[in-house]
mmCIF file of C-alpha atoms in Angstrom:
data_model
loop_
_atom_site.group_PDB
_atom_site.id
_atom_site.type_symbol
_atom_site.label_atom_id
_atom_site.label_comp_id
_atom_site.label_asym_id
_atom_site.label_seq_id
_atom_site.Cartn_x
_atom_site.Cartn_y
_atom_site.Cartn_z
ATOM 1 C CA UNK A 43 103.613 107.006 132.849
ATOM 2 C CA UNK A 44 104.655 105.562 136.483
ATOM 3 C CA UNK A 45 101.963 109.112 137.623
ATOM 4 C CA UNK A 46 98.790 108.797 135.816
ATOM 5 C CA UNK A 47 99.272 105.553 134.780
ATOM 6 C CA UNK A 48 98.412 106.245 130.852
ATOM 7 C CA UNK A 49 100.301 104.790 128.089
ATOM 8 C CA UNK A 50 102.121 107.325 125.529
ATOM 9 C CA UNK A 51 104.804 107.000 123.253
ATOM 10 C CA UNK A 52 108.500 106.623 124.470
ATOM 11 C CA UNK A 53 109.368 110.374 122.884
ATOM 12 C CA UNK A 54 106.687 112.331 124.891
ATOM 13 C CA UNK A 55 107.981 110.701 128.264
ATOM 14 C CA UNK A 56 111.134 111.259 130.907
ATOM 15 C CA UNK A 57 112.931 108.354 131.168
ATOM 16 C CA UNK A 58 114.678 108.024 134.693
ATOM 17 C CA UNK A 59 117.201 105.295 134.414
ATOM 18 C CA UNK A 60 119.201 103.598 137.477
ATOM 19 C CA UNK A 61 122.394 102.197 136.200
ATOM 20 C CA UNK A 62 123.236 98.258 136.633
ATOM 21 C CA UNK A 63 127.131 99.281 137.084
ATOM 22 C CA UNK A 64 127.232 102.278 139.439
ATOM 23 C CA UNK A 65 123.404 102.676 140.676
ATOM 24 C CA UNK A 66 124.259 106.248 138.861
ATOM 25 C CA UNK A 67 120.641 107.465 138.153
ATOM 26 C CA UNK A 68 120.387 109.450 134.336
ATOM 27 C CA UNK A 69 117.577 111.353 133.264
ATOM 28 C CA UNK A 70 116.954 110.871 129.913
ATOM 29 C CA UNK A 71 119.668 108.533 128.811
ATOM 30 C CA UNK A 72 120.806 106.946 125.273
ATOM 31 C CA UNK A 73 118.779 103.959 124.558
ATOM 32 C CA UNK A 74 122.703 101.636 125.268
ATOM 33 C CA UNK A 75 122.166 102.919 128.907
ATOM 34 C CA UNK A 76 121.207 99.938 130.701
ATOM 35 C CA UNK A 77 119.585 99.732 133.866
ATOM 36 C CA UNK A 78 115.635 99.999 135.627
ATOM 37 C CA UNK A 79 113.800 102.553 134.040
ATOM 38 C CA UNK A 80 110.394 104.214 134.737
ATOM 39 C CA UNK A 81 109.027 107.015 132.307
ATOM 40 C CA UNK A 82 106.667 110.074 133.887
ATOM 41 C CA UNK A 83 104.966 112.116 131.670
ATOM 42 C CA UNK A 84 106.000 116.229 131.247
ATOM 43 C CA UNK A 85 102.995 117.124 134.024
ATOM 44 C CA UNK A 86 103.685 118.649 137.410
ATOM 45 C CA UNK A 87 100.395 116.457 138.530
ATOM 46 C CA UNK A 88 102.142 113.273 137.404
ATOM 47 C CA UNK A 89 105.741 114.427 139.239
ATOM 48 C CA UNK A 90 103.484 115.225 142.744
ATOM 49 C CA UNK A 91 101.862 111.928 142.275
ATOM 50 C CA UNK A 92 105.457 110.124 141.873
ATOM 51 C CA UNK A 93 106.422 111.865 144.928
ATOM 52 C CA UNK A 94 103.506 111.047 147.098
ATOM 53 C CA UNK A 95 103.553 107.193 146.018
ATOM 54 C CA UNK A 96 107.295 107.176 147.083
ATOM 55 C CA UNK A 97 107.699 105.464 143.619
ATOM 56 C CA UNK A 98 111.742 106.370 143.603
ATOM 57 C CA UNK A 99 112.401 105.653 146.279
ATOM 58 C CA UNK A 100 110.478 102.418 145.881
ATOM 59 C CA UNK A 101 111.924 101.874 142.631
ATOM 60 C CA UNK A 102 115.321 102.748 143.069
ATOM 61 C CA UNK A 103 115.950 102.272 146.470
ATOM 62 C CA UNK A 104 117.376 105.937 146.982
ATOM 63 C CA UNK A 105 117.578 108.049 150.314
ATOM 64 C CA UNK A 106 115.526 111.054 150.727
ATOM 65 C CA UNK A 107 118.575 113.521 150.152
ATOM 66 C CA UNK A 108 118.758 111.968 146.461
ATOM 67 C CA UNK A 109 115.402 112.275 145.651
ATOM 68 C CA UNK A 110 115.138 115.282 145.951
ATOM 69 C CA UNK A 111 117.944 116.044 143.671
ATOM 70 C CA UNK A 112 116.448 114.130 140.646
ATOM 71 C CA UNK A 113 112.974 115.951 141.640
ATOM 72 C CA UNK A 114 114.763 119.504 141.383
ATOM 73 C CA UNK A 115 116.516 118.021 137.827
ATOM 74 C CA UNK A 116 112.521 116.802 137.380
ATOM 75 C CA UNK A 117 111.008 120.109 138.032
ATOM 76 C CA UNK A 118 112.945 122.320 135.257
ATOM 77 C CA UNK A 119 112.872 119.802 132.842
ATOM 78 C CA UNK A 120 108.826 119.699 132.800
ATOM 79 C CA UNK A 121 108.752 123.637 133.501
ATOM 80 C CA UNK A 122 111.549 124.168 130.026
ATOM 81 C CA UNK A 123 109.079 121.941 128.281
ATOM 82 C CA UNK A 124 106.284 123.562 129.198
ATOM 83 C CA UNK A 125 107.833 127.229 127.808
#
């Protein structure tokens, strides 16, 4: 997990994927989507801490404007799997 830094298996993590064609970013993708990936855990804790580090934008290279987009997308993903 790119937020707390601990190592789980690939099912209990998000993968955010940026694509090598398009620089399209997918949450959660097929395993044939290929591109640079980082996984964050289903915790609100580990989403602030990705925030604060800048790690997307880091990562990805991505404008503030986008960001926040794949946080929103972030945020009900953790809070459905948290139901």
């Amino acid at each position: 997990c790119q937020g707390c830094g601990q190592i789980f298996d690939r099912n209990n993590l998000i993968k955010i994927t940026k694509s090598l064609k398009n620089s399209e970013i997918k949450i959660n993708p097929p395993s044939s989507f290929l591109g640079r990936s980082l996984y964050l855990c289903y915790s609100f804790e580990c989403l602030k801490t990705l925030i604060k580090k800048k790690r997307l934008i880091r990562e990805f290279k991505l404008d503030k404007e986008k960001e926040t987009e794949i946080i929103k997308e972030l945020e009900k993903i953790i809070s459905n799997f948290l139901r």
